[in-house]
CSV table of C-alpha atoms and ligand atoms in Angstrom, one decimal:
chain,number,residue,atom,x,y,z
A,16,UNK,CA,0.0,0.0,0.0
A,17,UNK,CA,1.2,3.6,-1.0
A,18,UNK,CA,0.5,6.2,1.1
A,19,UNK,CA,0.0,10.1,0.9
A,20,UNK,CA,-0.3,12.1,4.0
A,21,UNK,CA,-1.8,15.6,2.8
A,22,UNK,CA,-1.0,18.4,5.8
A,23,UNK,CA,-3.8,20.7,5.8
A,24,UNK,CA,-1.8,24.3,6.2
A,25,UNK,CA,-4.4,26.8,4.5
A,26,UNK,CA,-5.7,28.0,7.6
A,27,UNK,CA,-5.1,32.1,8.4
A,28,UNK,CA,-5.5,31.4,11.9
A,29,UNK,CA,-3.0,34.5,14.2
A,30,UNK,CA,-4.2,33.3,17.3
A,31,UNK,CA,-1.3,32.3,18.8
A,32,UNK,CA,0.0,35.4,18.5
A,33,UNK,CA,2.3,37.2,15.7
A,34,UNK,CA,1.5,38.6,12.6
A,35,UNK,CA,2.1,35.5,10.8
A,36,UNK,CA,-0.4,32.4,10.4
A,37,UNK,CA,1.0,30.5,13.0
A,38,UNK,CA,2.4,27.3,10.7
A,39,UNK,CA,5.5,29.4,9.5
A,40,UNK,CA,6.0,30.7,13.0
A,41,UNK,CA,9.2,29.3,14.3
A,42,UNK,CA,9.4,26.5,17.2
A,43,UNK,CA,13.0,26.3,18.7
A,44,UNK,CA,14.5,27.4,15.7
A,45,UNK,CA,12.3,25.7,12.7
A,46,UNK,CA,8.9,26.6,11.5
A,47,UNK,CA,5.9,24.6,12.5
A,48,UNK,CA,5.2,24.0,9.0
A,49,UNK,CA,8.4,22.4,8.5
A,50,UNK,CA,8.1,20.5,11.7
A,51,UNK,CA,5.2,18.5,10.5
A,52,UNK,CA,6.2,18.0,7.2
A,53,UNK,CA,8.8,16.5,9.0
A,54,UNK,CA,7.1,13.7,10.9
A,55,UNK,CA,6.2,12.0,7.6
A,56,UNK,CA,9.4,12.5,6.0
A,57,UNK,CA,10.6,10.2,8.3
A,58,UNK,CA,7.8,7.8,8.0
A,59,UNK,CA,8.9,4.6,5.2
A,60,UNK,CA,5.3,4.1,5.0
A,61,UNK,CA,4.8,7.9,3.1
A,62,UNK,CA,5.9,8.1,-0.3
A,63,UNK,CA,4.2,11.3,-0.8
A,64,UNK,CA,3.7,14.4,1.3
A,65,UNK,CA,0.8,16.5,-0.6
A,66,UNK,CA,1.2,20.1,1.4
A,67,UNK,CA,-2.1,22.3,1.3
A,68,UNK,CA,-1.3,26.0,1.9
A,69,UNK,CA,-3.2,29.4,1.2
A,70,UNK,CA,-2.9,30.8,-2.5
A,71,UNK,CA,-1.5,34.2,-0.2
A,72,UNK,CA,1.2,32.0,1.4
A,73,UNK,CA,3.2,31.1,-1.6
A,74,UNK,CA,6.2,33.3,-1.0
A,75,UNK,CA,5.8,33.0,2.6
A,76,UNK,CA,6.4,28.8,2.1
A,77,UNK,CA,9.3,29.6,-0.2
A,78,UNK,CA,11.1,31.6,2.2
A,79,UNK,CA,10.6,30.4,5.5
A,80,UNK,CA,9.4,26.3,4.8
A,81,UNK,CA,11.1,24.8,1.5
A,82,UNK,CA,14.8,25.6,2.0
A,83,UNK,CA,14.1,23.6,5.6
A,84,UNK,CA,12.7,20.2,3.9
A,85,UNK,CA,14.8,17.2,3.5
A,86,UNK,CA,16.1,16.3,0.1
A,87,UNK,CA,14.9,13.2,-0.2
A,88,UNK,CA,14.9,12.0,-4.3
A,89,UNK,CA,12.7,9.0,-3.0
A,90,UNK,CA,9.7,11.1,-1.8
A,91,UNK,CA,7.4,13.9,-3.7
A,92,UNK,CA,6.3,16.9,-1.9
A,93,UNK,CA,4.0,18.7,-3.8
A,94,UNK,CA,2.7,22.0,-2.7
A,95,UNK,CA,-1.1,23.2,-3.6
A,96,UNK,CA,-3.7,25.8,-2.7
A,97,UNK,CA,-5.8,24.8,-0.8
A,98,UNK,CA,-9.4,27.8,-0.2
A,99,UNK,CA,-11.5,29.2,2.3
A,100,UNK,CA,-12.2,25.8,4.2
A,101,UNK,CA,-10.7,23.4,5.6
A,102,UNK,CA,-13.1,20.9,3.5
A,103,UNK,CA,-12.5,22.7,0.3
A,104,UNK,CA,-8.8,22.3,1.5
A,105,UNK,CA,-8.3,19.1,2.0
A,106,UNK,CA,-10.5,17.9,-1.1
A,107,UNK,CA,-7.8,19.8,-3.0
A,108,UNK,CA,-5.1,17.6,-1.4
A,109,UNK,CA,-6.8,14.5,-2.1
A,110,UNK,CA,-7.1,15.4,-5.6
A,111,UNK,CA,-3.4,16.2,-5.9
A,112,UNK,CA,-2.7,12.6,-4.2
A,113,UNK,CA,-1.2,9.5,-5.6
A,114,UNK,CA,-1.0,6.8,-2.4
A,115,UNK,CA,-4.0,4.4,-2.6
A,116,UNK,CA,-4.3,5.6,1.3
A,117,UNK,CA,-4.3,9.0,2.9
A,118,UNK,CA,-3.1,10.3,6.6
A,119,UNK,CA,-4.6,14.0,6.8
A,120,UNK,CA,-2.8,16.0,9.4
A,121,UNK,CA,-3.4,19.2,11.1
A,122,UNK,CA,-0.1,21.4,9.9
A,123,UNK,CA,-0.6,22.9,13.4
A,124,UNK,CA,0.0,19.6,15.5
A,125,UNK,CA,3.9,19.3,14.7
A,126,UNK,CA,4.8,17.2,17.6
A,127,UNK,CA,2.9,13.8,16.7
A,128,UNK,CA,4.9,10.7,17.8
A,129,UNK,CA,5.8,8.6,15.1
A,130,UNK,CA,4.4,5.7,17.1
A,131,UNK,CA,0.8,7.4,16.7
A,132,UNK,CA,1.2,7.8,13.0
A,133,UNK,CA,2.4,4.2,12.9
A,134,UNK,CA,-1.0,2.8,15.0
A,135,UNK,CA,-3.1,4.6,12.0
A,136,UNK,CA,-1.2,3.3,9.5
A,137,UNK,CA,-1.3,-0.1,10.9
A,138,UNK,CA,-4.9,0.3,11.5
A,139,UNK,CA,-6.0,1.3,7.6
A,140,UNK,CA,-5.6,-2.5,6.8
A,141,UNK,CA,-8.7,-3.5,9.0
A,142,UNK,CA,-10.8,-0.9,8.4
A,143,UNK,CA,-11.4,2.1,5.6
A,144,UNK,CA,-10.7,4.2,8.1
A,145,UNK,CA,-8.7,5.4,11.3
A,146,UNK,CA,-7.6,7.9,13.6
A,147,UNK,CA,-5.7,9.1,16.6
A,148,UNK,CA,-7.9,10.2,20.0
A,149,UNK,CA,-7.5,10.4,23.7
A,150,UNK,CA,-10.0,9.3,26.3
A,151,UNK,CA,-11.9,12.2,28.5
A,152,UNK,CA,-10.3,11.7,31.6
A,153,UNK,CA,-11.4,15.3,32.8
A,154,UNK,CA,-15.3,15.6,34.3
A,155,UNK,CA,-17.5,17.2,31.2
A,156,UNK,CA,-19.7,19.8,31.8
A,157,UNK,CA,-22.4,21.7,30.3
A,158,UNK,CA,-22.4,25.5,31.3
A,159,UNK,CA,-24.0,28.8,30.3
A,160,UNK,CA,-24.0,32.2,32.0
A,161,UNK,CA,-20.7,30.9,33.8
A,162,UNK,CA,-22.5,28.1,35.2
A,163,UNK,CA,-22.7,24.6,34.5
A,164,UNK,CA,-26.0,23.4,33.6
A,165,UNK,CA,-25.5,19.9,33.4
A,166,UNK,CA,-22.7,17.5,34.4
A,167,UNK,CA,-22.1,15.2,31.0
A,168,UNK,CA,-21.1,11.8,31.4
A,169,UNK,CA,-17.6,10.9,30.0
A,170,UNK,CA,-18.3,7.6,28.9
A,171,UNK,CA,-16.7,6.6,25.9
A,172,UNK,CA,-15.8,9.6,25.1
A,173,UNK,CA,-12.9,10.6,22.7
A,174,UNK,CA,-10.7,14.2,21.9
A,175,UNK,CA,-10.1,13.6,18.1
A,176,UNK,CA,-6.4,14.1,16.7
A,177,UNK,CA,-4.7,13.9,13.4
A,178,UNK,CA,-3.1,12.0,11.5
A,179,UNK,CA,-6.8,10.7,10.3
A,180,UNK,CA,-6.1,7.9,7.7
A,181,UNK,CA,-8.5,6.6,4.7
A,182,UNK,CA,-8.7,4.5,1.6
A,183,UNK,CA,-8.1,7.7,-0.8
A,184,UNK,CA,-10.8,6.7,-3.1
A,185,UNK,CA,-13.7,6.1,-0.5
A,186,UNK,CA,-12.6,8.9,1.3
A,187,UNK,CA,-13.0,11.4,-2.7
A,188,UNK,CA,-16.9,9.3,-2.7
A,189,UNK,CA,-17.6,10.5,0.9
A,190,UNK,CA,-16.8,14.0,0.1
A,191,UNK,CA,-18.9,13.7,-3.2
A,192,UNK,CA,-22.1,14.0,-0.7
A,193,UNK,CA,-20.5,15.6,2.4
A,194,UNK,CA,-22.3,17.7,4.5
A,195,UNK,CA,-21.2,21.1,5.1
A,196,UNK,CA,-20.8,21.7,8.9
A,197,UNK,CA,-18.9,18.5,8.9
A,198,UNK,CA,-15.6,19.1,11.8
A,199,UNK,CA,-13.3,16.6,10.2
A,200,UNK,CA,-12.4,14.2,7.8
A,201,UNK,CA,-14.2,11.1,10.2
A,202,UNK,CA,-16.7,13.3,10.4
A,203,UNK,CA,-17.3,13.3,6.3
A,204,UNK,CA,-16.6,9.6,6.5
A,205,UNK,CA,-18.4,8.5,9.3
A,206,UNK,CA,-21.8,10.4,7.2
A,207,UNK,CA,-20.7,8.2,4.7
A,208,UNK,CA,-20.8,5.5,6.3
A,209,UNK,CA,-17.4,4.4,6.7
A,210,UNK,CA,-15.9,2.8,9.7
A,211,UNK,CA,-13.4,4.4,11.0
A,212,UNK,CA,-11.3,2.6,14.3
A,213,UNK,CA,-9.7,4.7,16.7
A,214,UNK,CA,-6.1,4.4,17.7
A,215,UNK,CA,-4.5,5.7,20.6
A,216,UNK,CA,-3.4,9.5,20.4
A,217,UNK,CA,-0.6,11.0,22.4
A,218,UNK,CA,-0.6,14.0,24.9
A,219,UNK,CA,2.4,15.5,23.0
A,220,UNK,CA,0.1,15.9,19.6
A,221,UNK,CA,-0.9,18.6,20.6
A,222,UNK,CA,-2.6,21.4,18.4
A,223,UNK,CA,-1.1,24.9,18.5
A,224,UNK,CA,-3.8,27.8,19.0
A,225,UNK,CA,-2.8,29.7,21.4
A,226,UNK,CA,0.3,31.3,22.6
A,227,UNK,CA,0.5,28.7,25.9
A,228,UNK,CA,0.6,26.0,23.0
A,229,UNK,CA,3.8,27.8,21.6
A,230,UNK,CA,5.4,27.9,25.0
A,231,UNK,CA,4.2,23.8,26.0
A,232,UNK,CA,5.8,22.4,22.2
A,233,UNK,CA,9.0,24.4,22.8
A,234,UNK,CA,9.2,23.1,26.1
A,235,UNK,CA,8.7,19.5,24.9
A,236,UNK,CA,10.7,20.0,21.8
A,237,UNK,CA,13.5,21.0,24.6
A,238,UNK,CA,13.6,18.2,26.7
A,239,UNK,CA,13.8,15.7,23.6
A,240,UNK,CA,16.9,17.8,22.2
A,241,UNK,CA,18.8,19.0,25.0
A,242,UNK,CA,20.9,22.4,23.6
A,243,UNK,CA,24.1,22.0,24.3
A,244,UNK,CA,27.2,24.4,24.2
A,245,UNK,CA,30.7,23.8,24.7
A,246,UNK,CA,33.4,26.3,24.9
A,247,UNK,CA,37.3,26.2,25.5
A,248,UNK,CA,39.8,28.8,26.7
A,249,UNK,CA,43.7,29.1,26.7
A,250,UNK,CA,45.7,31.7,28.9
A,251,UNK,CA,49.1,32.3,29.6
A,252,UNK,CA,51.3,34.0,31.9
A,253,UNK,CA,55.0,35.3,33.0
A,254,UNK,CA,56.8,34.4,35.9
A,255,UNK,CA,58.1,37.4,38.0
A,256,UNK,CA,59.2,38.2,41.2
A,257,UNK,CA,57.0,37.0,44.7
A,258,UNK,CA,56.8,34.3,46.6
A,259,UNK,CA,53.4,33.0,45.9
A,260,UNK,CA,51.2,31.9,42.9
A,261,UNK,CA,47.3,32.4,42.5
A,262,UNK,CA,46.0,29.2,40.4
A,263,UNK,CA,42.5,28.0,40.1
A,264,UNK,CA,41.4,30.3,43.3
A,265,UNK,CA,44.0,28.6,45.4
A,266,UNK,CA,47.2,30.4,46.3
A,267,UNK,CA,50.5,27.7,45.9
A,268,UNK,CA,53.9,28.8,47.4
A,269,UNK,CA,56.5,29.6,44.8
A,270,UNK,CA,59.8,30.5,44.8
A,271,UNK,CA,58.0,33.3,42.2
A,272,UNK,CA,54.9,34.8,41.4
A,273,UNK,CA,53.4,35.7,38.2
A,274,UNK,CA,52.8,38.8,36.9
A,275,UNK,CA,49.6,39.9,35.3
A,276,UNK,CA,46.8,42.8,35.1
A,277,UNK,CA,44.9,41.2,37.7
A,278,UNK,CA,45.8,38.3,40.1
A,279,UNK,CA,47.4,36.7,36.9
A,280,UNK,CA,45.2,33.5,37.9
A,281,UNK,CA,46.0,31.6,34.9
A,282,UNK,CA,43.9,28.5,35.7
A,283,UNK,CA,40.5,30.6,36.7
A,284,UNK,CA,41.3,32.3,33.3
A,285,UNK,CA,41.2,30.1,31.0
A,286,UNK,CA,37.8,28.5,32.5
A,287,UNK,CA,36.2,31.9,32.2
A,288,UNK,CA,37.1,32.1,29.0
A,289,UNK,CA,35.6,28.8,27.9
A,290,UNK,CA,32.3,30.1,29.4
A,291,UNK,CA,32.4,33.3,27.3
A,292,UNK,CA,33.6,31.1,24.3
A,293,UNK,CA,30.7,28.9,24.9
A,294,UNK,CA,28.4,32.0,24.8
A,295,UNK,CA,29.4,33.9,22.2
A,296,UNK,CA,30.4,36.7,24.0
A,297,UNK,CA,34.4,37.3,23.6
A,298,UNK,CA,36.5,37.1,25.9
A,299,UNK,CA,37.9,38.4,30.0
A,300,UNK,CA,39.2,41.3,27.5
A,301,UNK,CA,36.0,42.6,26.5
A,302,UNK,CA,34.3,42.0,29.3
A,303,UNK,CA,37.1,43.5,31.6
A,304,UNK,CA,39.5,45.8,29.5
A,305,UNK,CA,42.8,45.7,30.8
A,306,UNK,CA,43.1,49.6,30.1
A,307,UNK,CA,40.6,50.2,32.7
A,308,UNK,CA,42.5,50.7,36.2
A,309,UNK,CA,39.9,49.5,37.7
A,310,UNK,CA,40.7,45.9,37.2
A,311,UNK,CA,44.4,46.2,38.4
A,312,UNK,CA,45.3,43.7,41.1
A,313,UNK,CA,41.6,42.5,40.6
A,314,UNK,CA,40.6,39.3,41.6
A,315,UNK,CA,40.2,36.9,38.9
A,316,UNK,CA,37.1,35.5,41.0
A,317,UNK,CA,35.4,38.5,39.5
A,318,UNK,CA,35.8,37.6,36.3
A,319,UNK,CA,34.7,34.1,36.9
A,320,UNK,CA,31.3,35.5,38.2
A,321,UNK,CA,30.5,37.5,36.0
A,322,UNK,CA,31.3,34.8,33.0
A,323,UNK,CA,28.6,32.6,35.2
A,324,UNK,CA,26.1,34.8,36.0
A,325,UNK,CA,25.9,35.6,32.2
A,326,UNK,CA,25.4,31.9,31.2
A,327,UNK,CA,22.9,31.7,34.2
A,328,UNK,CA,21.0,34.4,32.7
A,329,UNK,CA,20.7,32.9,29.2
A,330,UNK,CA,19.2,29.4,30.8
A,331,UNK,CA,22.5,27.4,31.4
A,332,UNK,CA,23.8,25.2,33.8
A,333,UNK,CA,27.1,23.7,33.6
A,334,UNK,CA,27.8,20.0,32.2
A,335,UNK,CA,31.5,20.2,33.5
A,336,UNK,CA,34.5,22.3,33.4
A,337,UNK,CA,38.1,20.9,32.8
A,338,UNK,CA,41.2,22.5,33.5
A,339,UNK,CA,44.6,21.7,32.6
A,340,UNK,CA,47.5,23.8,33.9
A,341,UNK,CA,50.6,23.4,31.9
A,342,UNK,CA,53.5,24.1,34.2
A,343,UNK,CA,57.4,22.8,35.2
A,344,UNK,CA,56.6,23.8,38.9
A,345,UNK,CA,55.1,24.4,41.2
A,346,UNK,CA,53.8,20.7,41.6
A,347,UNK,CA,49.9,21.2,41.2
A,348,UNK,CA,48.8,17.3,42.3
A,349,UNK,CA,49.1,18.2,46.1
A,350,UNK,CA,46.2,21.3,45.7
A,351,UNK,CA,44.5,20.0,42.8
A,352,UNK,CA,41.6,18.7,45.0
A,353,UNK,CA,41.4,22.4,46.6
A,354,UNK,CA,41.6,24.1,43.2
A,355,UNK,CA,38.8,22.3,42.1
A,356,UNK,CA,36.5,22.9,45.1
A,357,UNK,CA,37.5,26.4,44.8
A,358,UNK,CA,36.3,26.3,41.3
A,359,UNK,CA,33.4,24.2,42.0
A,360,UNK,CA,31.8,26.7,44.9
A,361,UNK,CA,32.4,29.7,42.3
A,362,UNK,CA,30.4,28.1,39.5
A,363,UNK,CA,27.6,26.8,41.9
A,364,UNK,CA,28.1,23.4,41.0
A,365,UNK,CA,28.9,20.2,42.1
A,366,UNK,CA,33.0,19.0,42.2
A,367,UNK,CA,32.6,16.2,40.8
A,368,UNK,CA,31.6,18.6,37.5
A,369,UNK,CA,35.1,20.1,37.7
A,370,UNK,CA,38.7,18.5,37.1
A,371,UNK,CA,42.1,20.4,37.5
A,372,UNK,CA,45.1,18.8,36.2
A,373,UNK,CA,48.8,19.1,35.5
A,374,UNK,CA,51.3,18.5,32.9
A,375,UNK,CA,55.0,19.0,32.4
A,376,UNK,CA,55.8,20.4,28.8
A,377,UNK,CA,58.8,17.6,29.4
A,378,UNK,CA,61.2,20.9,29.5
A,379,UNK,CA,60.2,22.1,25.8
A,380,UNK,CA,59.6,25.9,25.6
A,381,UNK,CA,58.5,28.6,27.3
A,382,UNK,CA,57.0,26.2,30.4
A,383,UNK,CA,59.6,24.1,30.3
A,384,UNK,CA,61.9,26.8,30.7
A,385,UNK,CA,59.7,27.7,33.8
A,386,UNK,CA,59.5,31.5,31.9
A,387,UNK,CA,55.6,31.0,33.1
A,388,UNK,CA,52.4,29.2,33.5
A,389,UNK,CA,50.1,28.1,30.6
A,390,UNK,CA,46.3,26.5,31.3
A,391,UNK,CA,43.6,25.4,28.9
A,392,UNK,CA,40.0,24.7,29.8
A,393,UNK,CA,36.6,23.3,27.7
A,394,UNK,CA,33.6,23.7,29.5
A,395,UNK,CA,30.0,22.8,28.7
A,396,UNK,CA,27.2,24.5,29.1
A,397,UNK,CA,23.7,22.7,29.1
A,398,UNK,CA,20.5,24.3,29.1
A,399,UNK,CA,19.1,24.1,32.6
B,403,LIG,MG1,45.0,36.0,31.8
């Protein structure tokens, strides 16, 4: 069996919000439209995806859905107007179809499992026709004037989804002598006569209307593709005259010190310069110009704040941080578990997310001729 799935996309609808119809609204970073187009691309079962838009919408589908569809040589998408209803729509989709069955879609329901769509296609070889719904598990009332009227029994009771499947050409016959306040395509088939089995529907199919729905699908869209950023950092700096170092918020006893704008913490500035890399957003420089006086002698904890609170504020939370310090001496193994607890309480996280560590550049350049200090860092940044 061949099948077609038509997405029914003519609609006008700006409830959600926006000045656009809400199917070429974006949804973390893709439009809906493209979204459900989506879920059948990835479906073996489809061989051809028959999209119904608004004759108004044509450049508007061009700009913002087309160059986001998969290139697949196996599968036809074909794009065509659809009119003023959502009956007169999808006739115009069945029309344009090839499969000997149909799954009709809702373009604003972009989150369908594939599992659901799989149960309808499953379903089409015992009966004409099938579709996705949910049980009432709510109480039902009746209500006018703000009050309810009537309690209605839930009984066998059903919220209707999409993907509704048919047999194309009994589906074309019912629509010959549908009637016209019909809700849905199992509407048009059931006055037909057509049986028509329900399959079970998902919570996460939801239809977008309003602007909650837009905040709900990103959410769920979020927890199923966790956004991840990673960012490293390198510093370096000179040996000079002291008797102390300052690495990774922990000061080490040194025949020397090293010199720097600030406290020259090499370790805490590399980190910090991870977290910026991992934002976007430059580097300690930009953030703390080393022309302004203000900084000299600063603490390099205040840098590492800052570089946190900013990822804070953009929804982050840190995967891990790892720090390698590159250095001749001092010997770092015998504070490396202090360093990293230092570093652990500044970023608010667990030590177990952070690691210090050491290496020798085995006596090879600039470290090896103990003229300073080098550290890299990579940190991750996931969204909290
Ligand atoms: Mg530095």
């Amino acid at each position: 069996m061949s099948f077609t799935a038509i997405i029914v996309a003519a609609g006008r609808g700006t409830r959600a919000g926006g000045s656009l119809p809400k199917q070429y609204r974006m949804l973390a970073g893709r439009t809906v439209l493209a979204r459900t187009i989506d879920l059948f691309a990835r479906n073996d079962a489809v061989r051809q995806i028959v999209v119904v838009i608004h004759p108004e919408d044509t450049a508007l589908f061009d700009r913002l859905v087309r160059p986001a569809l998969p290139d697949d040589p196996g599968r036809d998408i074909i794009v065509v107007a659809g009119g003023e209803t959502r009956g007169f729509s999808v006739r115009a989709g069945l029309h344009a179809s090839t499969g000997t069955r149909v799954l009709i879609h809702d373009a604003a329901r972009p989150l369908c499992p594939p599992a659901v769509i799989e149960r309808v296609v499953a379903a089409l070889d015992h009966a004409p026709g099938a579709a996705p719904g949910l049980p009432v598990t709510d109480a039902l009332w009746r209500g006018s004037a703000e009050r309810v009227a009537q309690i209605q029994p839930r009984d066998g009771l059903f919220r209707a989804q999409t993907p509704q499947g048919f047999d194309r050409r009994a589906l074309l016959r019912a629509y010959d002598s549908a009637p016209a306040d019909a809700a849905d395509d199992v509407a048009i088939a059931r006055a037909a006569g057509l049986d028509v089995r329900i399959v079970e529907g998902a919570e996460d199919n939801l239809k977008i209307t309003g602007p909650d729905d837009f905040a709900r699908a990103e959410k769920l869209l979020r927890g199923a593709q966790v956004d991840i950023r990673v960012g490293n950092g390198f510093d370096v700096h000179r040996f000079g005259p002291g008797d102390a170092v300052m690495l990774c918020g922990v000061e080490v006893p040194h025949a020397r010190g090293l010199q720097g704008h600030s406290d020259a913490d090499v370790g805490m500035h590399a980190v910090t310069d991870a977290i910026y890399g991992a934002l976007g957003q430059g580097d300690i420089g930009r953030h703390f110009p080393p022309s302004d006086p203000q900084w000299k002698g600063a603490a390099s904890q205040i840098f590492l704040r800052h570089a946190v609170a900013l990822a804070t504020s953009q929804g982050f939370t840190f995967g891990n941080a790892d720090c390698t310090l590159i250095c001749e001496a001092p010997k770092i193994a015998p504070h490396a578990e202090a360093m990293r607890r230092k570093m652990a309480e500044l970023m608010n996280i667990a030590p177990d997310r952070v690691s210090v560590k050491a290496t020798t550049s085995e006596r090879l350049g600039f470290t090896g001729r103990e003229e300073g200090i080098a550290a890299l860092a990579t940190v991750a940044l996931v969204q909290a």
